[in-house]
Every structure is written in C-alpha cells, then in structure tokens.
Tab-separated table of C-alpha atoms (C1' of nucleotides) in Angstrom:
chain	number	residue	atom	x	y	z
Y	9	MET	CA	143.182	118.278	90.153
Y	10	ALA	CA	144.703	115.278	91.779
Y	11	ILE	CA	142.057	112.777	90.811
Y	12	GLU	CA	142.450	113.488	87.114
Y	13	ALA	CA	146.129	112.767	87.562
Y	14	TYR	CA	145.263	109.526	89.300
Y	15	ALA	CA	142.963	108.453	86.486
Y	16	GLU	CA	145.994	108.389	84.181
Y	17	LYS	CA	147.532	105.792	86.419
Y	18	ASN	CA	147.046	102.497	84.642
Y	19	CYS	CA	144.037	101.297	86.604
Y	20	SER	CA	140.967	99.816	84.960
Y	21	ILE	CA	138.737	101.076	87.726
Y	22	ALA	CA	140.141	104.600	87.816
Y	23	LYS	CA	139.995	105.056	84.040
Y	24	PRO	CA	136.221	104.768	83.626
Y	25	LEU	CA	135.805	106.855	86.749
Y	26	SER	CA	137.499	109.744	84.993
Y	27	PHE	CA	134.135	110.471	83.396
Y	28	LEU	CA	131.718	108.284	85.391
Y	29	GLY	CA	132.961	109.954	88.560
Y	30	GLU	CA	131.639	113.344	87.542
Y	31	ARG	CA	128.381	114.242	89.155
Y	32	TRP	CA	125.242	113.474	87.173
Y	33	THR	CA	126.985	111.345	84.572
Y	34	VAL	CA	125.741	108.025	85.879
Y	35	LEU	CA	122.221	109.396	86.213
Y	36	ILE	CA	122.343	110.635	82.644
Y	37	LEU	CA	123.384	107.133	81.623
Y	38	ARG	CA	120.486	105.682	83.567
Y	39	ASP	CA	118.165	107.952	81.613
Y	40	LEU	CA	119.784	106.872	78.376
Y	41	PHE	CA	119.184	103.234	79.286
Y	42	LEU	CA	115.586	104.137	80.057
Y	43	GLY	CA	115.263	105.406	76.499
Y	44	ARG	CA	115.555	109.135	77.042
Y	45	ARG	CA	117.588	110.885	74.395
Y	46	ARG	CA	116.880	114.602	74.233
Y	47	PHE	CA	118.513	117.444	76.115
Y	48	ASP	CA	115.348	118.755	77.660
Y	49	GLU	CA	114.216	115.269	78.590
Y	50	PHE	CA	117.325	114.775	80.695
Y	51	GLN	CA	116.957	118.211	82.125
Y	52	ALA	CA	113.338	117.716	83.131
Y	53	SER	CA	113.968	114.253	84.492
Y	54	LEU	CA	117.003	115.137	86.574
Y	55	GLY	CA	116.729	118.834	87.314
Y	56	VAL	CA	120.406	119.217	86.504
Y	57	ALA	CA	121.745	122.646	85.617
Y	58	THR	CA	121.819	123.084	81.867
Y	59	ASN	CA	125.454	124.118	81.672
Y	60	VAL	CA	126.472	120.991	83.539
Y	61	LEU	CA	124.217	118.806	81.394
Y	62	SER	CA	125.740	120.333	78.310
Y	63	ARG	CA	129.267	119.620	79.511
Y	64	ARG	CA	128.433	116.053	80.520
Y	65	LEU	CA	126.905	115.264	77.158
Y	66	THR	CA	129.946	116.699	75.454
Y	67	THR	CA	132.260	114.561	77.565
Y	68	LEU	CA	130.201	111.434	76.983
Y	69	THR	CA	130.294	112.123	73.268
Y	70	GLU	CA	134.049	112.625	73.321
Y	71	GLU	CA	134.499	109.402	75.259
Y	72	GLY	CA	132.460	107.544	72.656
Y	73	ILE	CA	129.763	106.551	75.125
Y	74	VAL	CA	126.997	108.345	73.274
Y	75	GLU	CA	126.539	109.490	69.726
Y	76	ARG	CA	125.266	112.983	69.096
Y	77	ARG	CA	122.930	112.675	66.200
Y	78	ARG	CA	121.052	115.382	64.315
Y	79	TYR	CA	117.394	114.552	63.991
Y	80	SER	CA	116.290	117.844	62.468
Y	81	GLU	CA	117.923	120.206	59.983
Y	82	HIS	CA	115.837	123.360	60.293
Y	83	PRO	CA	116.245	124.159	63.066
Y	84	GLU	CA	119.222	122.014	63.991
Y	85	ARG	CA	118.166	119.593	66.708
Y	86	PHE	CA	120.185	116.842	68.329
Y	87	GLU	CA	119.603	113.673	70.242
Y	88	TYR	CA	121.967	111.448	72.161
Y	89	VAL	CA	122.002	107.685	71.883
Y	90	LEU	CA	124.217	105.083	73.487
Y	91	THR	CA	126.942	103.504	71.413
Y	92	GLU	CA	128.014	99.894	71.831
Y	93	LYS	CA	130.724	101.140	74.184
Y	94	GLY	CA	128.062	102.937	76.174
Y	95	ARG	CA	125.701	99.978	76.274
Y	96	ASP	CA	128.585	97.932	77.646
Y	97	LEU	CA	128.301	100.019	80.782
Y	98	GLN	CA	124.996	98.326	81.539
Y	99	PRO	CA	126.543	95.875	84.030
Y	100	VAL	CA	127.760	98.804	86.111
Y	101	LEU	CA	124.264	100.251	86.262
Y	102	LEU	CA	122.675	96.871	86.966
Y	103	ALA	CA	125.134	96.228	89.775
Y	104	LEU	CA	124.349	99.611	91.306
Y	105	LEU	CA	120.658	98.920	90.921
Y	106	ALA	CA	120.872	95.520	92.581
Y	107	TRP	CA	122.712	96.991	95.545
Y	108	GLY	CA	120.326	99.916	95.787
Y	109	ASP	CA	117.300	97.635	95.677
Y	110	LYS	CA	118.756	95.457	98.398
Y	111	TYR	CA	119.803	98.206	100.784
Y	112	THR	CA	117.769	101.298	100.054
Y	113	ALA	CA	114.396	100.231	98.634
Y	114	GLU	CA	112.204	99.673	101.672
Y	115	LYS	CA	108.983	99.570	99.676
Y	116	GLY	CA	110.368	97.355	96.968
Y	117	PRO	CA	112.233	98.417	93.849
Y	118	PRO	CA	110.987	101.621	92.202
Y	119	LEU	CA	112.152	100.247	88.882
Y	120	GLU	CA	112.213	96.658	87.695
Y	121	VAL	CA	114.552	95.384	85.051
Y	122	VAL	CA	112.917	92.763	82.907
Y	123	HIS	CA	114.444	89.862	81.022
Y	124	GLY	CA	111.944	88.193	78.728
Y	125	ASP	CA	108.850	88.461	80.858
Y	126	HIS	CA	110.329	88.274	84.336
Y	127	ALA	CA	111.763	90.941	86.598
Y	128	PHE	CA	115.260	90.016	87.709
Y	129	HIS	CA	118.482	91.140	89.250
Y	130	ALA	CA	121.894	90.724	87.742
Y	131	VAL	CA	124.015	87.999	89.289
Y	132	GLN	CA	127.693	87.704	88.510
Y	133	ILE	CA	129.384	84.518	87.486
Y	134	CYS	CA	132.968	83.679	86.592
Y	135	SER	CA	133.665	84.048	82.872
Y	136	VAL	CA	135.906	80.979	82.990
Y	137	CYS	CA	134.137	78.336	85.054
Y	138	GLY	CA	130.631	79.758	85.317
Y	139	GLU	CA	130.480	79.516	89.093
Y	140	PRO	CA	128.838	82.359	91.050
Y	141	VAL	CA	131.227	85.073	92.145
Y	142	ASP	CA	131.052	86.593	95.564
Y	143	SER	CA	133.379	88.529	97.768
Y	144	HIS	CA	134.577	85.434	99.590
Y	145	ASN	CA	135.960	83.491	96.668
Y	146	VAL	CA	137.772	86.229	94.823
Y	147	HIS	CA	141.188	87.746	95.212
Y	148	SER	CA	143.479	89.696	92.964
Y	149	ARG	CA	147.000	89.838	91.635
Y	150	PRO	CA	148.972	91.998	89.200
Y	151	GLY	CA	148.051	91.309	85.592
Y	152	PRO	CA	150.034	91.419	82.351
Y	153	GLY	CA	149.529	95.167	82.047
Y	154	ALA	CA	150.860	95.948	85.516
Y	155	ASN	CA	153.860	98.213	85.861
Y	156	SER	CA	156.660	97.460	88.278
Y	157	GLU	CA	155.199	99.661	90.964
Y	158	GLN	CA	151.906	97.780	90.787
Y	159	ARG	CA	153.698	94.457	90.906
Y	160	ARG	CA	155.251	95.544	94.147
Y	161	ALA	CA	152.130	97.080	95.661
Y	162	ASN	CA	149.598	94.448	94.673
Y	163	GLY	CA	151.715	91.361	94.910
Y	164	ARG	CA	150.840	88.624	97.372
Y	165	ARG	CA	148.569	90.163	99.926
Y	166	ALA	CA	145.656	88.604	101.711
Y	167	PRO	CA	142.453	90.392	100.772
Y	168	GLU	CA	140.700	91.760	103.822
Y	169	TRP	CA	137.782	89.362	103.593
Y	170	LEU	CA	140.094	86.392	103.851
Y	171	ALA	CA	141.968	87.839	106.810
Y	172	ARG	CA	138.772	87.686	108.831
I	247	MET	CA	123.188	121.001	96.048
I	248	ALA	CA	120.743	119.688	93.523
I	249	ILE	CA	122.190	116.216	93.234
I	250	GLU	CA	121.818	115.541	96.947
I	251	ALA	CA	118.168	116.436	96.551
I	252	TYR	CA	117.908	114.051	93.628
I	253	ALA	CA	119.428	111.211	95.614
I	254	GLU	CA	116.425	111.368	97.955
I	255	LYS	CA	114.229	110.621	94.990
I	256	ASN	CA	113.297	106.980	95.294
I	257	CYS	CA	115.785	105.623	92.801
I	258	SER	CA	117.968	102.608	93.496
I	259	ILE	CA	120.707	103.913	91.267
I	260	ALA	CA	120.729	107.429	92.677
I	261	LYS	CA	120.731	106.302	96.308
I	262	PRO	CA	124.082	104.506	96.282
I	263	LEU	CA	125.481	107.342	94.188
I	264	SER	CA	124.858	109.724	97.075
I	265	PHE	CA	128.113	108.467	98.566
I	266	LEU	CA	129.698	106.522	95.675
I	267	GLY	CA	129.406	109.632	93.530
I	268	GLU	CA	131.791	111.612	95.681
I	269	ARG	CA	135.252	111.786	94.304
I	270	TRP	CA	137.758	109.213	95.572
I	271	THR	CA	135.157	107.038	97.256
I	272	VAL	CA	135.187	104.282	94.659
I	273	LEU	CA	138.972	104.280	94.602
I	274	ILE	CA	139.047	103.968	98.371
I	275	LEU	CA	136.711	101.003	98.036
I	276	ARG	CA	138.999	99.489	95.447
I	277	ASP	CA	141.843	99.769	97.937
I	278	LEU	CA	139.703	98.189	100.626
I	279	PHE	CA	138.985	95.264	98.320
I	280	LEU	CA	142.706	94.982	97.673
I	281	GLY	CA	143.213	94.553	101.388
I	282	ARG	CA	144.353	98.003	102.379
I	283	ARG	CA	142.930	99.190	105.664
I	284	ARG	CA	144.958	101.993	107.184
I	285	PHE	CA	144.665	105.741	106.712
I	286	ASP	CA	148.204	106.278	105.521
I	287	GLU	CA	147.994	103.292	103.232
I	288	PHE	CA	145.090	104.857	101.366
I	289	GLN	CA	146.813	108.177	101.347
I	290	ALA	CA	150.060	106.811	99.955
I	291	SER	CA	148.282	104.661	97.394
I	292	LEU	CA	145.955	107.352	96.083
I	293	GLY	CA	147.633	110.657	96.836
I	294	VAL	CA	144.312	112.010	98.015
I	295	ALA	CA	144.273	115.045	100.282
I	296	THR	CA	144.096	113.962	103.887
I	297	ASN	CA	141.106	116.111	104.768
I	298	VAL	CA	139.138	114.579	101.914
I	299	LEU	CA	140.246	111.083	102.840
I	300	SER	CA	139.176	111.700	106.402
I	301	ARG	CA	135.731	112.858	105.319
I	302	ARG	CA	135.254	109.944	102.924
I	303	LEU	CA	136.139	107.404	105.560
I	304	THR	CA	133.712	109.065	107.950
I	305	THR	CA	130.940	108.941	105.376
I	306	LEU	CA	131.647	105.321	104.511
I	307	THR	CA	131.541	104.476	108.199
I	308	GLU	CA	128.249	106.308	108.652
I	309	GLU	CA	126.797	104.506	105.651
I	310	GLY	CA	127.776	101.184	107.143
I	311	ILE	CA	130.110	100.321	104.283
I	312	VAL	CA	133.191	100.087	106.465
I	313	GLU	CA	133.778	99.500	110.127
I	314	ARG	CA	136.228	101.718	111.958
I	315	ARG	CA	138.058	99.438	114.297
I	316	ARG	CA	140.681	100.271	116.907
I	317	TYR	CA	143.709	98.072	116.538
I	318	SER	CA	145.885	99.792	119.108
I	319	GLU	CA	145.115	101.399	122.465
I	320	HIS	CA	148.295	103.353	123.215
I	321	PRO	CA	148.380	105.265	121.020
I	322	GLU	CA	144.861	104.972	119.645
I	323	ARG	CA	145.076	103.687	116.082
I	324	PHE	CA	142.281	102.780	113.745
I	325	GLU	CA	141.790	100.668	110.692
I	326	TYR	CA	138.911	100.411	108.266
I	327	VAL	CA	137.452	97.138	107.078
I	328	LEU	CA	134.573	96.392	104.759
I	329	THR	CA	131.310	95.265	106.267
I	330	GLU	CA	128.992	92.791	104.560
I	331	LYS	CA	127.139	95.753	103.105
I	332	GLY	CA	130.419	97.062	101.766
I	333	ARG	CA	131.503	93.729	100.326
I	334	ASP	CA	128.189	93.623	98.510
I	335	LEU	CA	129.467	96.487	96.421
I	336	GLN	CA	131.953	94.136	94.802
I	337	PRO	CA	129.804	93.614	91.685
I	338	VAL	CA	129.909	97.343	91.018
I	339	LEU	CA	133.693	97.344	91.159
I	340	LEU	CA	133.985	94.171	89.087
I	341	ALA	CA	131.692	95.632	86.446
I	342	LEU	CA	133.781	98.789	86.299
I	343	LEU	CA	136.922	96.692	86.099
I	344	ALA	CA	135.594	94.552	83.272
I	345	TRP	CA	134.669	97.627	81.263
I	346	GLY	CA	137.964	99.307	82.009
I	347	ASP	CA	139.920	96.232	80.976
I	348	LYS	CA	137.979	95.982	77.748
I	349	TYR	CA	138.221	99.619	76.697
I	350	THR	CA	141.194	101.200	78.420
I	351	ALA	CA	143.800	98.490	79.033
I	352	GLU	CA	145.869	98.412	75.864
I	353	LYS	CA	148.653	96.361	77.411
I	354	GLY	CA	146.330	93.952	79.147
I	355	PRO	CA	144.767	94.327	82.567
I	356	PRO	CA	146.980	95.900	85.210
I	357	LEU	CA	145.127	93.887	87.819
I	358	GLU	CA	143.647	90.419	87.512
I	359	VAL	CA	140.815	89.158	89.633
I	360	VAL	CA	141.178	85.530	90.445
I	361	HIS	CA	138.552	82.902	91.148
I	362	GLY	CA	140.045	79.662	92.410
I	363	ASP	CA	143.194	79.589	90.330
I	364	HIS	CA	142.033	81.340	87.173
I	365	ALA	CA	141.882	84.996	86.247
I	366	PHE	CA	138.385	85.942	85.159
I	367	HIS	CA	135.924	88.682	84.414
I	368	ALA	CA	132.496	89.012	85.906
I	369	VAL	CA	129.643	88.081	83.582
I	370	GLN	CA	126.071	88.880	84.475
I	371	ILE	CA	123.244	86.401	84.304
I	372	CYS	CA	119.552	86.689	85.074
I	373	SER	CA	118.749	85.778	88.673
I	374	VAL	CA	115.549	84.090	87.542
I	375	CYS	CA	116.391	82.026	84.473
I	376	GLY	CA	120.177	82.040	84.524
I	377	GLU	CA	120.518	83.243	80.945
I	378	PRO	CA	123.233	85.786	80.133
I	379	VAL	CA	122.105	89.366	80.379
I	380	ASP	CA	123.093	91.921	77.812
I	381	SER	CA	121.832	95.288	76.748
I	382	HIS	CA	119.727	93.836	73.948
I	383	ASN	CA	117.484	91.558	75.970
I	384	VAL	CA	116.675	93.816	78.887
I	385	HIS	CA	114.117	96.508	79.378
I	386	SER	CA	112.525	98.114	82.393
I	387	ARG	CA	109.210	99.022	83.952
I	388	PRO	CA	107.992	100.609	87.175
I	389	GLY	CA	108.312	98.271	90.155
I	390	PRO	CA	106.259	97.842	93.308
I	391	GLY	CA	108.079	100.691	95.033
I	392	ALA	CA	107.423	103.191	92.231
I	393	ASN	CA	105.507	106.340	93.034
I	394	SER	CA	102.830	107.682	90.732
I	395	GLU	CA	105.209	110.055	89.003
I	396	GLN	CA	107.547	107.181	88.195
I	397	ARG	CA	104.657	105.077	86.922
I	398	ARG	CA	103.882	107.829	84.478
I	399	ALA	CA	107.455	108.586	83.444
I	400	ASN	CA	108.778	105.045	83.126
I	401	GLY	CA	105.691	103.306	81.867
I	402	ARG	CA	105.677	101.664	78.469
I	403	ARG	CA	108.554	103.100	76.578
I	404	ALA	CA	110.781	101.405	74.111
I	405	PRO	CA	114.341	101.344	75.376
I	406	GLU	CA	116.662	103.082	72.998
I	407	TRP	CA	118.469	99.918	71.956
I	408	LEU	CA	115.224	98.376	70.807
I	409	ALA	CA	114.213	101.465	68.870
I	410	ARG	CA	117.135	100.917	66.571
Z	115	DA	C1'	103.411	140.281	66.384
Z	116	DC	C1'	103.749	137.274	69.894
Z	117	DC	C1'	104.488	132.889	72.429
Z	118	DG	C1'	106.688	128.421	72.889
Z	119	DT	C1'	110.342	124.872	72.126
Z	120	DG	C1'	114.964	122.952	71.921
Z	121	DA	C1'	119.663	123.228	72.797
Z	122	DC	C1'	122.349	125.498	74.422
Z	123	DT	C1'	125.953	129.857	76.634
Z	124	DT	C1'	127.148	133.363	80.095
Z	125	DG	C1'	127.886	135.481	84.669
Z	126	DC	C1'	128.319	135.068	89.261
Z	127	DG	C1'	127.971	133.231	93.996
Z	128	DA	C1'	128.342	128.826	96.685
Z	129	DA	C1'	130.241	124.534	97.657
Z	130	DA	C1'	133.666	120.911	97.069
Z	131	DT	C1'	138.343	119.934	96.516
Z	132	DG	C1'	143.477	120.472	96.828
Z	133	DC	C1'	147.748	121.898	99.196
Z	134	DA	C1'	150.571	122.745	102.911
Z	135	DA	C1'	151.236	122.902	107.462
Z	136	DG	C1'	150.559	121.555	112.124
Z	137	DC	C1'	149.324	118.527	116.096
Z	138	DG	C1'	149.242	114.958	119.737
Z	139	DA	C1'	150.524	110.679	121.305
Z	140	DC	C1'	153.403	107.598	121.065
Z	141	DC	C1'	158.135	104.629	119.910
Z	142	DA	C1'	162.931	103.814	118.788
Z	143	DA	C1'	167.657	105.371	118.247
Z	144	DC	C1'	171.588	108.130	119.341
V	291	DG	C1'	166.837	113.010	126.862
V	292	DT	C1'	166.385	114.939	122.746
V	293	DT	C1'	165.896	114.225	117.981
V	294	DG	C1'	163.454	111.891	114.428
V	295	DG	C1'	159.786	109.060	112.634
V	296	DT	C1'	154.895	107.033	112.369
V	297	DC	C1'	149.960	107.352	112.454
V	298	DG	C1'	145.664	109.502	112.092
V	299	DC	C1'	144.063	113.054	111.735
V	300	DT	C1'	142.552	118.933	111.794
V	301	DT	C1'	142.948	123.744	110.188
V	302	DG	C1'	143.476	127.630	106.896
V	303	DC	C1'	143.506	129.254	102.548
V	304	DA	C1'	143.589	128.939	97.307
V	305	DT	C1'	141.585	126.772	93.302
V	306	DT	C1'	138.148	124.266	90.831
V	307	DT	C1'	133.718	122.683	90.107
V	308	DC	C1'	128.863	123.285	90.577
V	309	DG	C1'	124.240	125.502	90.873
V	310	DC	C1'	121.092	129.063	89.606
V	311	DA	C1'	119.052	132.419	86.925
V	312	DA	C1'	119.016	134.669	82.893
V	313	DG	C1'	119.845	135.295	78.072
V	314	DT	C1'	120.454	133.657	73.080
V	315	DC	C1'	119.441	131.899	68.543
V	316	DA	C1'	116.714	129.662	65.240
V	317	DC	C1'	112.979	128.271	64.345
V	318	DG	C1'	107.458	126.880	64.256
V	319	DG	C1'	102.687	127.856	65.398
V	320	DT	C1'	98.541	131.023	65.939
DNA sequence: ACCGTGACTTGCGAAATGCAAGCGACCAAC
DNA sequence: GTTGGTCGCTTGCATTTCGCAAGTCACGGT
C-alpha cells in the first residue's frame, strides 16, 4: 500500500515506477520492443500467469504505453502495440540491457541491439553540451517543480560519489 | 515464484530485474545517488517498512551494488554506499528520470540533474558511431551469448515500430 | 461432433508486503 | 542515575499481491 502512496509524491523516478515496478511489466515491454504483440505470444515467451498478464496489459493500456487494437472482428481478437509514449521508454530498457550485458552476460550478450548494421550499446551524453555523462560528473538539485519539502531535503548536499 | 525462474533465463534485461524489480529497490538507489547512506535516512525519506528496507539493503549488498560499511564502533553503526557496479546503474535511473520529467512532471522537474553548471537530461547515442539512438533506428538480433531457443525466437523479425 | 486457438476470468493457496511493536547498545540531559 | 532519544535493526501478525490450475466464450477447421 505504501509504495503506491509514495508514487504520488512528485518524483519523476517514482511516477514511472508506479507501473514499471510491477512484476513482469518490464519484461512485457521488452517483448513489445522485440515485436511481440499478442496475448499468447507474451504468455508463451514469459510463462507469466494469464491473470497477471491480463492485468498488466490493462494497466499499460490505461497508462497509454500500449494501444489495444482489434485485428479481427469475428471472433474479436486483440493485439497490443507500443504508443509513442511507450517507445519513449526504450532508453530505460537499453540502459538495463547495457548493465546486464556488462555484469551478467559471461558468454557475451544473448541479444544484440543493432543500429544501422552494427551492434552497439547505448551511451549517455548531456543534452546540453554533448559531453559523456557518468556518475562522477553529475549531481542534482531541486528543480522548478520541487515542493518546499523537496527544496529542504535535496538542497545542497554532496552526492556520495563526490564524498569519496 | 515464476519470475525468479525467468530471471535465470539468459536475458540481460531480466537479470538486473531480479533485484531491481523488487519494490522499493529503485527508490533506495535513487536515494543513494542523492547522497543518502543511513538506514533511518532511507526510512524517513521513503516511509518504507523497516523489515523490507532491511531486506533490500541486504540484497543490494549481496549483489555488490552497495557496500555496507561500519562508521562507528561503539555502538556499531553502518552506512551504505554505492560501489562502482552500483554507480553503473546511473543510466537506468537517468533514463527513468528523463521519461518521468517528460510525461509526469506538469510543473517542471522536481529534481534537476546537473552536469558542470547546467541542468540536463540524458540522451542516448550509439557506442559505435555516435549517432543519436531512438526507437525508429534500432532493431535487435540474437547475440553471441544466445542459446538455440533464443536464436529461434529472436531471429529475423520486424520490430513492431518498423511494421507500422 | 469434436478439437484447437485466442483472450481472457475465477477460485484458492502461497508468497511478498505493510504495520506496529520491541530490542540492544549506546549518548546526553536533568 | 534515571529518563529520553538515536540508530539499526528483528519479530509477529494482517493485508495484498502473485502463481497455478481450471474453466469460459466465440469462433474456425476437419
């Protein structure tokens, strides 16, 4: 109960987690990015319980991440495809993938992401100056949308990676 | 039970989810990146139940994401700091943050990440050619670590965003 | 008439989570 | 010198979520 309450709390990391944090959701998204789109395809690929799959797809639809689209009238059959909002989650998946490949893929990556004709990993750069971003040259501060509590809590504070 | 079994399944997205997928874990990481390091600090910031917090910190320690470090002998007191492996998760958090700011922050971002002296968002580029990566110019294929099942399942298949 | 497919729903037991309380070793104040 | 507070937890019990197996409904094929 408590985490749903927390997700309300004006935090741009907590908000997407309100649905991404539910089990299976990210794996369903992975399947969507791989081109899967039908209920039974997800079920066969993941082995997820059908009631849970059903609920997750409903939530993703409600959140506007996927569109539930009828592809057959008689009988009624549906497929699920990513919306623009859903495709915008790709960086999250690519970041997870890059980390997983680095730390958990002893035999090399099970899946390669391909840009043009070359396999790659996603690297993050600064939207303003274009320099590479890493944990040592980034810190944070309250933004324009911060409430007074956040201004207090996240005001000047040395990030841990600067404090040794 | 089933999702733990799935996480064993040679997938670089599923593997990190085995611990990141547990509730609160990503928010604890966010706090760690904000410089928080003590048990009660996390508890006060998140309102998470203390038994859950205790288990999450144990898991993160076991996974090598944080280091549990004694900062006082009498009485024994501990703090938690990110390891290199943990700091490497920053792209995941930045990607979540960028999405959250775009789609959920009506009043502007509650928190700004700062590079040098400018607030920014993380943008992903291709590690090979340096071009921007977006959902329309990426597809996937089995990699060197793929097993035969994965070669079959993820072989030539048009990603959904190419198939209209 | 029967089997198979696709997209689900239902019922029920198991596991994860939440809440409140307590604990042990201090320290600082009255 | 006892009360009160801090810190980092653990324990017990209620609630919520999840997993599993089965069933359903509308077809379509043979």
